[in-house]
Amino acid sequence: MTPDLIKIRKDFPILDQNVNGKPLVYFDNAATSQRPQQVIDRINDFSLLINGNIHRATHFFANRTTEAFEGARETIRRFLNAGEPSEVIFTHGATESINLVAHSFGEAFINPDDEVIVTEMEHHANIVPWQMMCERRGAKIKVLPFGDDGVLQLELLDNMITSRTKILAVTHISNSLGTVNPIAEIISLAHRKNVPVLIDGAQAAPHFSIDVQTLDCDFYVFSGHKMYGPTGIGVLYGKRKWLDLMPPFLGGGEMIDRVTFVKTTYNEIPYKFEAGTPHYIGAIGLATAVEYLNNHDIASLNRYEHDLLEEASFKLKQIEGLRIYGEAPDKAGVISFNIEGIHPFDLGTLLDQLGIAVRTGRLCADPVMDHFGVENMVRASFAFYNTVQEIETFYMALIRLKAMF
Ligand code: PMP
């Protein structure tokens, strides 16, 4: 069933405006998505009427925000089907969630000569924290490559995992290639060799229902701002069995049990990993975004986004000299490409003049650029509020710009 686009687009007031004199076409959803009115209203209500720091006082405001914050944790628990709310930790984003795991898991479990496996298609956020940790702990990174079609070479994974492999970190959906990785298969392969798995769900959580218990992943991370929620809020799901054994990441208020100058003891999870005042209004806004998604049929939104992808891929392939990077059979609404003879930055700037927002650059994925031997790419990425008409506008704009060069 096609979603009710008129109604949906009304929920996202930012979309209804002109940019550079043209109706906005927002195709940069993989970088950040827009927020529905419901999320904006909830954040406003808490800023206007009910602001009080959580967990710290007995007054009306503090009680209301604490309830809403813990309610948000329960909403996220249900969204992920986590076993218990304590396994849901609020962070500032997917990046911080991965840094938390790399740091704390590294402190607890990584020794010299141990190995961490990542893939060639990771966002920098799922490479650099592991590298930093490996440098600290004397461990090394191994990289699972992908083929030119953008599909991971899974047949190599079994042999890559050794008795020294301590964790595997892989993206659910590549932000540059759009590849949807077979994470259930990857997780079960790794688990057969007792290797825990972190899934970077930054690009997947906006599009799929996630079930961390069925997937059996050890960690799952995502950001609020890519899934119709606020910036500055993210989630780390972790199995209790790991989180209990991992030392805190940041020190400060809330993460402690008792502080003395001789010795400090730490709080239980999730608070052990939530030092300082969290972005509680962000967490409440994120829960509202999840409720918004839950009020729709997420699977049918995702099918519609896939139709947009197919339509855009079909159109773009008709443009001579246009190369699409990443053509995995299982692909999400992301198309990265270049047009021969046109610098991606020129293309991005000129598209902007026509009211079309796309991402240009290295897409925080230098190894993907190196794989294809390019400096930059242009990326269009879709959300369920985009339309077939917008894809037509985009296609016509590319034809027009190509003719100019
Ligand atoms: N992983 C992937 C796959 C991403 O696309 C992004 C954001 N571009 C991140 C991690 C980092 O997310 P954030 O910047 O919200 O921390």
PDB file of C-alpha atoms in Angstrom, residues 144-394:
ATOM      1  CA  LEU A 144      36.557  -7.801   5.353  1.00  0.00           C
ATOM      2  CA  PRO A 145      36.442  -6.487   1.757  1.00  0.00           C
ATOM      3  CA  PHE A 146      33.496  -5.924  -0.573  1.00  0.00           C
ATOM      4  CA  GLY A 147      33.316  -6.575  -4.310  1.00  0.00           C
ATOM      5  CA  ASP A 148      32.747  -3.905  -6.969  1.00  0.00           C
ATOM      6  CA  ASP A 149      29.015  -4.566  -6.755  1.00  0.00           C
ATOM      7  CA  GLY A 150      29.089  -3.376  -3.130  1.00  0.00           C
ATOM      8  CA  VAL A 151      28.468  -6.830  -1.641  1.00  0.00           C
ATOM      9  CA  LEU A 152      30.605  -8.011   1.284  1.00  0.00           C
ATOM     10  CA  GLN A 153      32.835 -10.990   0.469  1.00  0.00           C
ATOM     11  CA  LEU A 154      31.319 -13.092   3.199  1.00  0.00           C
ATOM     12  CA  GLU A 155      32.985 -16.258   1.960  1.00  0.00           C
ATOM     13  CA  LEU A 156      36.244 -14.822   3.375  1.00  0.00           C
ATOM     14  CA  LEU A 157      34.886 -14.201   6.853  1.00  0.00           C
ATOM     15  CA  ASP A 158      35.080 -17.710   8.238  1.00  0.00           C
ATOM     16  CA  ASN A 159      38.826 -17.920   7.620  1.00  0.00           C
ATOM     17  CA  MET A 160      39.449 -14.401   8.875  1.00  0.00           C
ATOM     18  CA  ILE A 161      38.096 -15.210  12.318  1.00  0.00           C
ATOM     19  CA  THR A 162      40.813 -16.731  14.487  1.00  0.00           C
ATOM     20  CA  SER A 163      41.166 -17.560  18.149  1.00  0.00           C
ATOM     21  CA  ARG A 164      42.548 -14.007  18.583  1.00  0.00           C
ATOM     22  CA  THR A 165      39.433 -12.328  17.139  1.00  0.00           C
ATOM     23  CA  LYS A 166      37.659 -10.548  19.989  1.00  0.00           C
ATOM     24  CA  ILE A 167      34.906  -8.583  18.253  1.00  0.00           C
ATOM     25  CA  LEU A 168      33.422  -7.960  14.816  1.00  0.00           C
ATOM     26  CA  ALA A 169      31.874  -4.572  13.926  1.00  0.00           C
ATOM     27  CA  VAL A 170      29.749  -4.263  10.810  1.00  0.00           C
ATOM     28  CA  THR A 171      27.242  -1.837   9.399  1.00  0.00           C
ATOM     29  CA  HIS A 172      23.644  -2.945   8.895  1.00  0.00           C
ATOM     30  CA  ILE A 173      23.293  -0.635   5.858  1.00  0.00           C
ATOM     31  CA  SER A 174      26.222   1.076   4.165  1.00  0.00           C
ATOM     32  CA  ASN A 175      25.814   4.864   4.127  1.00  0.00           C
ATOM     33  CA  SER A 176      27.757   5.110   0.860  1.00  0.00           C
ATOM     34  CA  LEU A 177      26.767   1.993  -1.114  1.00  0.00           C
ATOM     35  CA  GLY A 178      23.297   1.405   0.281  1.00  0.00           C
ATOM     36  CA  THR A 179      24.087  -2.293   0.736  1.00  0.00           C
ATOM     37  CA  VAL A 180      21.870  -4.052   3.261  1.00  0.00           C
ATOM     38  CA  ASN A 181      24.210  -6.565   4.852  1.00  0.00           C
ATOM     39  CA  PRO A 182      22.988 -10.044   5.858  1.00  0.00           C
ATOM     40  CA  ILE A 183      23.655  -9.316   9.500  1.00  0.00           C
ATOM     41  CA  ALA A 184      21.741 -12.315  10.874  1.00  0.00           C
ATOM     42  CA  GLU A 185      24.034 -14.603   8.881  1.00  0.00           C
ATOM     43  CA  ILE A 186      27.146 -12.629   9.906  1.00  0.00           C
ATOM     44  CA  ILE A 187      26.156 -12.719  13.581  1.00  0.00           C
ATOM     45  CA  SER A 188      25.499 -16.454  13.577  1.00  0.00           C
ATOM     46  CA  LEU A 189      28.779 -17.145  11.780  1.00  0.00           C
ATOM     47  CA  ALA A 190      30.697 -15.029  14.312  1.00  0.00           C
ATOM     48  CA  HIS A 191      28.870 -16.581  17.250  1.00  0.00           C
ATOM     49  CA  ARG A 192      29.761 -20.066  16.073  1.00  0.00           C
ATOM     50  CA  LYS A 193      33.319 -18.958  16.832  1.00  0.00           C
ATOM     51  CA  ASN A 194      32.347 -17.151  20.061  1.00  0.00           C
ATOM     52  CA  VAL A 195      32.986 -13.691  18.606  1.00  0.00           C
ATOM     53  CA  PRO A 196      30.566 -10.940  19.696  1.00  0.00           C
ATOM     54  CA  VAL A 197      29.176  -8.572  17.065  1.00  0.00           C
ATOM     55  CA  LEU A 198      28.433  -4.843  17.071  1.00  0.00           C
ATOM     56  CA  ILE A 199      25.966  -3.668  14.449  1.00  0.00           C
ATOM     57  CA  ASP A 200      26.114  -0.053  13.271  1.00  0.00           C
ATOM     58  CA  GLY A 201      22.429   0.572  12.649  1.00  0.00           C
ATOM     59  CA  ALA A 202      22.689   4.321  11.935  1.00  0.00           C
ATOM     60  CA  GLN A 203      21.294   3.845   8.418  1.00  0.00           C
ATOM     61  CA  ALA A 204      18.960   0.945   9.219  1.00  0.00           C
ATOM     62  CA  ALA A 205      16.985   2.048  12.280  1.00  0.00           C
ATOM     63  CA  PRO A 206      15.131   4.735  10.247  1.00  0.00           C
ATOM     64  CA  HIS A 207      13.860   2.106   7.810  1.00  0.00           C
ATOM     65  CA  PHE A 208      13.476  -1.259   9.523  1.00  0.00           C
ATOM     66  CA  SER A 209      11.936  -2.750  12.615  1.00  0.00           C
ATOM     67  CA  ILE A 210      14.852  -4.136  14.556  1.00  0.00           C
ATOM     68  CA  ASP A 211      14.707  -7.185  16.783  1.00  0.00           C
ATOM     69  CA  VAL A 212      17.953  -7.462  18.694  1.00  0.00           C
ATOM     70  CA  GLN A 213      16.898 -10.685  20.421  1.00  0.00           C
ATOM     71  CA  THR A 214      16.118 -12.492  17.176  1.00  0.00           C
ATOM     72  CA  LEU A 215      19.261 -11.098  15.569  1.00  0.00           C
ATOM     73  CA  ASP A 216      21.130 -12.048  18.743  1.00  0.00           C
ATOM     74  CA  CYS A 217      23.566  -9.156  18.183  1.00  0.00           C
ATOM     75  CA  ASP A 218      25.708  -8.168  21.134  1.00  0.00           C
ATOM     76  CA  PHE A 219      25.560  -4.419  20.481  1.00  0.00           C
ATOM     77  CA  TYR A 220      23.369  -2.308  18.192  1.00  0.00           C
ATOM     78  CA  VAL A 221      23.822   1.462  17.767  1.00  0.00           C
ATOM     79  CA  PHE A 222      21.939   4.276  16.062  1.00  0.00           C
ATOM     80  CA  SER A 223      21.367   8.053  16.060  1.00  0.00           C
ATOM     81  CA  GLY A 224      18.149   9.997  16.623  1.00  0.00           C
ATOM     82  CA  HIS A 225      18.646  12.614  13.931  1.00  0.00           C
ATOM     83  CA  LYS A 226      18.685  10.100  11.071  1.00  0.00           C
ATOM     84  CA  MET A 227      15.367   8.611  12.176  1.00  0.00           C
ATOM     85  CA  TYR A 228      13.148  11.700  12.337  1.00  0.00           C
ATOM     86  CA  GLY A 229      14.257  12.611  15.868  1.00  0.00           C
ATOM     87  CA  PRO A 230      16.490  15.317  17.311  1.00  0.00           C
ATOM     88  CA  THR A 231      20.256  15.727  16.925  1.00  0.00           C
ATOM     89  CA  GLY A 232      22.565  15.013  19.846  1.00  0.00           C
ATOM     90  CA  ILE A 233      20.798  11.840  20.952  1.00  0.00           C
ATOM     91  CA  GLY A 234      21.662   8.254  20.142  1.00  0.00           C
ATOM     92  CA  VAL A 235      21.269   4.756  21.460  1.00  0.00           C
ATOM     93  CA  LEU A 236      23.521   1.918  22.413  1.00  0.00           C
ATOM     94  CA  TYR A 237      21.839  -1.422  22.912  1.00  0.00           C
ATOM     95  CA  GLY A 238      24.115  -3.956  24.587  1.00  0.00           C
ATOM     96  CA  LYS A 239      23.545  -7.370  26.088  1.00  0.00           C
ATOM     97  CA  ARG A 240      23.632  -7.188  29.860  1.00  0.00           C
ATOM     98  CA  LYS A 241      26.247  -9.938  29.989  1.00  0.00           C
ATOM     99  CA  TRP A 242      28.740  -7.600  28.278  1.00  0.00           C
ATOM    100  CA  LEU A 243      27.631  -4.274  29.756  1.00  0.00           C
ATOM    101  CA  ASP A 244      27.914  -5.587  33.309  1.00  0.00           C
ATOM    102  CA  LEU A 245      31.526  -6.587  32.705  1.00  0.00           C
ATOM    103  CA  MET A 246      32.586  -3.432  30.852  1.00  0.00           C
ATOM    104  CA  PRO A 247      34.065  -0.526  32.853  1.00  0.00           C
ATOM    105  CA  PRO A 248      32.455   2.935  32.596  1.00  0.00           C
ATOM    106  CA  PHE A 249      33.348   5.119  29.623  1.00  0.00           C
ATOM    107  CA  LEU A 250      32.922   8.623  31.101  1.00  0.00           C
ATOM    108  CA  GLY A 251      33.065   9.555  34.774  1.00  0.00           C
ATOM    109  CA  GLY A 252      30.825  12.033  36.562  1.00  0.00           C
ATOM    110  CA  GLY A 253      27.412  12.386  38.151  1.00  0.00           C
ATOM    111  CA  GLU A 254      24.788   9.636  37.908  1.00  0.00           C
ATOM    112  CA  MET A 255      27.232   6.907  36.869  1.00  0.00           C
ATOM    113  CA  ILE A 256      28.401   6.444  40.448  1.00  0.00           C
ATOM    114  CA  ASP A 257      27.155   4.439  43.387  1.00  0.00           C
ATOM    115  CA  ARG A 258      29.314   6.107  46.093  1.00  0.00           C
ATOM    116  CA  VAL A 259      32.231   8.519  45.774  1.00  0.00           C
ATOM    117  CA  THR A 260      35.060   8.836  48.271  1.00  0.00           C
ATOM    118  CA  PHE A 261      38.609  10.037  47.721  1.00  0.00           C
ATOM    119  CA  VAL A 262      39.814   6.530  48.443  1.00  0.00           C
ATOM    120  CA  LYS A 263      37.558   4.655  46.067  1.00  0.00           C
ATOM    121  CA  THR A 264      34.475   5.253  43.948  1.00  0.00           C
ATOM    122  CA  THR A 265      31.984   2.528  43.183  1.00  0.00           C
ATOM    123  CA  TYR A 266      29.776   2.590  40.118  1.00  0.00           C
ATOM    124  CA  ASN A 267      26.073   2.527  39.433  1.00  0.00           C
ATOM    125  CA  GLU A 268      24.200  -0.288  37.680  1.00  0.00           C
ATOM    126  CA  ILE A 269      23.578  -0.293  33.943  1.00  0.00           C
ATOM    127  CA  PRO A 270      22.310   1.728  32.142  1.00  0.00           C
ATOM    128  CA  TYR A 271      23.343   4.602  34.479  1.00  0.00           C
ATOM    129  CA  LYS A 272      26.927   3.365  34.678  1.00  0.00           C
ATOM    130  CA  PHE A 273      27.252   4.518  31.054  1.00  0.00           C
ATOM    131  CA  GLU A 274      25.216   7.730  31.319  1.00  0.00           C
ATOM    132  CA  ALA A 275      27.573  10.127  33.094  1.00  0.00           C
ATOM    133  CA  GLY A 276      26.387  13.697  33.543  1.00  0.00           C
ATOM    134  CA  THR A 277      23.104  15.224  32.438  1.00  0.00           C
ATOM    135  CA  PRO A 278      21.924  13.301  29.397  1.00  0.00           C
ATOM    136  CA  HIS A 279      20.141  14.978  26.512  1.00  0.00           C
ATOM    137  CA  TYR A 280      16.838  14.013  28.147  1.00  0.00           C
ATOM    138  CA  ILE A 281      14.724  16.245  25.939  1.00  0.00           C
ATOM    139  CA  GLY A 282      16.442  14.619  22.963  1.00  0.00           C
ATOM    140  CA  ALA A 283      15.615  11.153  24.300  1.00  0.00           C
ATOM    141  CA  ILE A 284      11.972  12.171  24.762  1.00  0.00           C
ATOM    142  CA  GLY A 285      11.941  13.598  21.216  1.00  0.00           C
ATOM    143  CA  LEU A 286      13.494  10.403  19.845  1.00  0.00           C
ATOM    144  CA  ALA A 287      10.841   8.291  21.558  1.00  0.00           C
ATOM    145  CA  THR A 288       8.204  10.494  19.905  1.00  0.00           C
ATOM    146  CA  ALA A 289       9.850   9.864  16.530  1.00  0.00           C
ATOM    147  CA  VAL A 290       9.695   6.118  17.203  1.00  0.00           C
ATOM    148  CA  GLU A 291       6.026   6.439  18.193  1.00  0.00           C
ATOM    149  CA  TYR A 292       5.464   8.333  14.935  1.00  0.00           C
ATOM    150  CA  LEU A 293       7.013   5.439  12.982  1.00  0.00           C
ATOM    151  CA  ASN A 294       4.998   2.921  15.017  1.00  0.00           C
ATOM    152  CA  ASN A 295       1.811   4.715  13.993  1.00  0.00           C
ATOM    153  CA  HIS A 296       2.631   3.744  10.408  1.00  0.00           C
ATOM    154  CA  ASP A 297       3.302   0.378   8.878  1.00  0.00           C
ATOM    155  CA  ILE A 298       7.123   0.500   8.902  1.00  0.00           C
ATOM    156  CA  ALA A 299       7.387  -2.383   6.409  1.00  0.00           C
ATOM    157  CA  SER A 300       5.173  -0.612   3.895  1.00  0.00           C
ATOM    158  CA  LEU A 301       7.110   2.669   4.321  1.00  0.00           C
ATOM    159  CA  ASN A 302      10.252   0.697   3.616  1.00  0.00           C
ATOM    160  CA  ARG A 303       8.727  -0.921   0.514  1.00  0.00           C
ATOM    161  CA  TYR A 304       7.763   2.522  -0.739  1.00  0.00           C
ATOM    162  CA  GLU A 305      11.316   3.825  -0.175  1.00  0.00           C
ATOM    163  CA  HIS A 306      12.524   0.828  -2.132  1.00  0.00           C
ATOM    164  CA  ASP A 307      10.206   1.756  -5.012  1.00  0.00           C
ATOM    165  CA  LEU A 308      11.760   5.236  -4.965  1.00  0.00           C
ATOM    166  CA  LEU A 309      15.215   3.665  -5.109  1.00  0.00           C
ATOM    167  CA  GLU A 310      14.252   1.479  -8.080  1.00  0.00           C
ATOM    168  CA  GLU A 311      12.711   4.396  -9.928  1.00  0.00           C
ATOM    169  CA  ALA A 312      15.755   6.628  -9.286  1.00  0.00           C
ATOM    170  CA  SER A 313      18.219   3.869 -10.263  1.00  0.00           C
ATOM    171  CA  PHE A 314      16.295   3.193 -13.479  1.00  0.00           C
ATOM    172  CA  LYS A 315      16.291   6.893 -14.417  1.00  0.00           C
ATOM    173  CA  LEU A 316      19.885   7.625 -13.475  1.00  0.00           C
ATOM    174  CA  LYS A 317      21.139   4.641 -15.479  1.00  0.00           C
ATOM    175  CA  GLN A 318      19.760   6.309 -18.591  1.00  0.00           C
ATOM    176  CA  ILE A 319      22.211   9.196 -18.187  1.00  0.00           C
ATOM    177  CA  GLU A 320      25.321   8.602 -20.244  1.00  0.00           C
ATOM    178  CA  GLY A 321      28.552   8.809 -18.271  1.00  0.00           C
ATOM    179  CA  LEU A 322      26.805   8.350 -14.933  1.00  0.00           C
ATOM    180  CA  ARG A 323      28.261   5.624 -12.731  1.00  0.00           C
ATOM    181  CA  ILE A 324      26.447   4.294  -9.700  1.00  0.00           C
ATOM    182  CA  TYR A 325      28.638   2.920  -6.894  1.00  0.00           C
ATOM    183  CA  GLY A 326      27.097  -0.057  -5.151  1.00  0.00           C
ATOM    184  CA  GLU A 327      24.522  -2.249  -6.836  1.00  0.00           C
ATOM    185  CA  ALA A 328      23.908  -4.921  -4.242  1.00  0.00           C
ATOM    186  CA  PRO A 329      20.727  -6.950  -4.837  1.00  0.00           C
ATOM    187  CA  ASP A 330      19.617  -6.018  -1.320  1.00  0.00           C
ATOM    188  CA  LYS A 331      19.932  -2.257  -1.274  1.00  0.00           C
ATOM    189  CA  ALA A 332      18.401   0.622   0.717  1.00  0.00           C
ATOM    190  CA  GLY A 333      17.390   4.070  -0.570  1.00  0.00           C
ATOM    191  CA  VAL A 334      20.882   5.419  -1.159  1.00  0.00           C
ATOM    192  CA  ILE A 335      22.430   6.124  -4.574  1.00  0.00           C
ATOM    193  CA  SER A 336      26.022   7.314  -4.764  1.00  0.00           C
ATOM    194  CA  PHE A 337      27.281   8.281  -8.191  1.00  0.00           C
ATOM    195  CA  ASN A 338      29.503  10.446 -10.361  1.00  0.00           C
ATOM    196  CA  ILE A 339      28.966  11.877 -13.803  1.00  0.00           C
ATOM    197  CA  GLU A 340      31.987  11.761 -16.060  1.00  0.00           C
ATOM    198  CA  GLY A 341      33.467  15.210 -16.640  1.00  0.00           C
ATOM    199  CA  ILE A 342      31.580  16.938 -13.808  1.00  0.00           C
ATOM    200  CA  HIS A 343      33.170  17.532 -10.434  1.00  0.00           C
ATOM    201  CA  PRO A 344      30.850  16.222  -7.709  1.00  0.00           C
ATOM    202  CA  PHE A 345      31.066  19.544  -5.825  1.00  0.00           C
ATOM    203  CA  ASP A 346      30.011  21.462  -8.947  1.00  0.00           C
ATOM    204  CA  LEU A 347      27.123  19.062  -9.358  1.00  0.00           C
ATOM    205  CA  GLY A 348      26.078  19.442  -5.714  1.00  0.00           C
ATOM    206  CA  THR A 349      26.259  23.245  -5.885  1.00  0.00           C
ATOM    207  CA  LEU A 350      24.303  23.457  -9.115  1.00  0.00           C
ATOM    208  CA  LEU A 351      21.660  21.021  -7.868  1.00  0.00           C
ATOM    209  CA  ASP A 352      21.309  23.238  -4.810  1.00  0.00           C
ATOM    210  CA  GLN A 353      20.644  26.189  -7.110  1.00  0.00           C
ATOM    211  CA  LEU A 354      17.733  24.132  -8.402  1.00  0.00           C
ATOM    212  CA  GLY A 355      16.447  23.488  -4.876  1.00  0.00           C
ATOM    213  CA  ILE A 356      17.763  19.902  -4.699  1.00  0.00           C
ATOM    214  CA  ALA A 357      19.717  18.910  -1.586  1.00  0.00           C
ATOM    215  CA  VAL A 358      22.182  16.024  -2.027  1.00  0.00           C
ATOM    216  CA  ARG A 359      25.384  15.090  -0.228  1.00  0.00           C
ATOM    217  CA  THR A 360      28.742  15.490  -1.937  1.00  0.00           C
ATOM    218  CA  GLY A 361      32.204  14.542  -0.711  1.00  0.00           C
ATOM    219  CA  ARG A 362      33.867  11.481   0.727  1.00  0.00           C
ATOM    220  CA  LEU A 363      30.763  10.371   2.613  1.00  0.00           C
ATOM    221  CA  CYS A 364      32.834   9.671   5.761  1.00  0.00           C
ATOM    222  CA  ALA A 365      33.934   6.510   3.977  1.00  0.00           C
ATOM    223  CA  ASP A 366      37.492   7.025   2.692  1.00  0.00           C
ATOM    224  CA  PRO A 367      38.076   3.276   2.171  1.00  0.00           C
ATOM    225  CA  VAL A 368      35.032   3.180  -0.142  1.00  0.00           C
ATOM    226  CA  MET A 369      36.448   6.115  -2.144  1.00  0.00           C
ATOM    227  CA  ASP A 370      39.805   4.287  -2.316  1.00  0.00           C
ATOM    228  CA  HIS A 371      38.112   1.069  -3.444  1.00  0.00           C
ATOM    229  CA  PHE A 372      36.657   2.825  -6.471  1.00  0.00           C
ATOM    230  CA  GLY A 373      39.676   5.130  -6.974  1.00  0.00           C
ATOM    231  CA  VAL A 374      37.639   8.338  -6.685  1.00  0.00           C
ATOM    232  CA  GLU A 375      38.077  11.419  -4.534  1.00  0.00           C
ATOM    233  CA  ASN A 376      34.403  12.199  -4.010  1.00  0.00           C
ATOM    234  CA  MET A 377      30.888  11.094  -4.837  1.00  0.00           C
ATOM    235  CA  VAL A 378      27.424  12.599  -5.047  1.00  0.00           C
ATOM    236  CA  ARG A 379      24.810  10.851  -2.908  1.00  0.00           C
ATOM    237  CA  ALA A 380      21.038  11.017  -3.084  1.00  0.00           C
ATOM    238  CA  SER A 381      19.208   9.312  -0.232  1.00  0.00           C
ATOM    239  CA  PHE A 382      15.475   8.888   0.206  1.00  0.00           C
ATOM    240  CA  ALA A 383      12.930   8.889   2.989  1.00  0.00           C
ATOM    241  CA  PHE A 384       9.260   7.893   2.959  1.00  0.00           C
ATOM    242  CA  TYR A 385       8.216  11.537   2.542  1.00  0.00           C
ATOM    243  CA  ASN A 386       9.973  11.791  -0.840  1.00  0.00           C
ATOM    244  CA  THR A 387       7.970  11.412  -4.045  1.00  0.00           C
ATOM    245  CA  VAL A 388       8.303   9.980  -7.539  1.00  0.00           C
ATOM    246  CA  GLN A 389       7.756  13.519  -8.815  1.00  0.00           C
ATOM    247  CA  GLU A 390      10.861  14.653  -6.911  1.00  0.00           C
ATOM    248  CA  ILE A 391      12.859  11.882  -8.577  1.00  0.00           C
ATOM    249  CA  GLU A 392      11.670  13.113 -11.957  1.00  0.00           C
ATOM    250  CA  THR A 393      12.728  16.682 -11.007  1.00  0.00           C
ATOM    251  CA  PHE A 394      16.127  15.342  -9.935  1.00  0.00           C
TER     252      PHE A 394
END
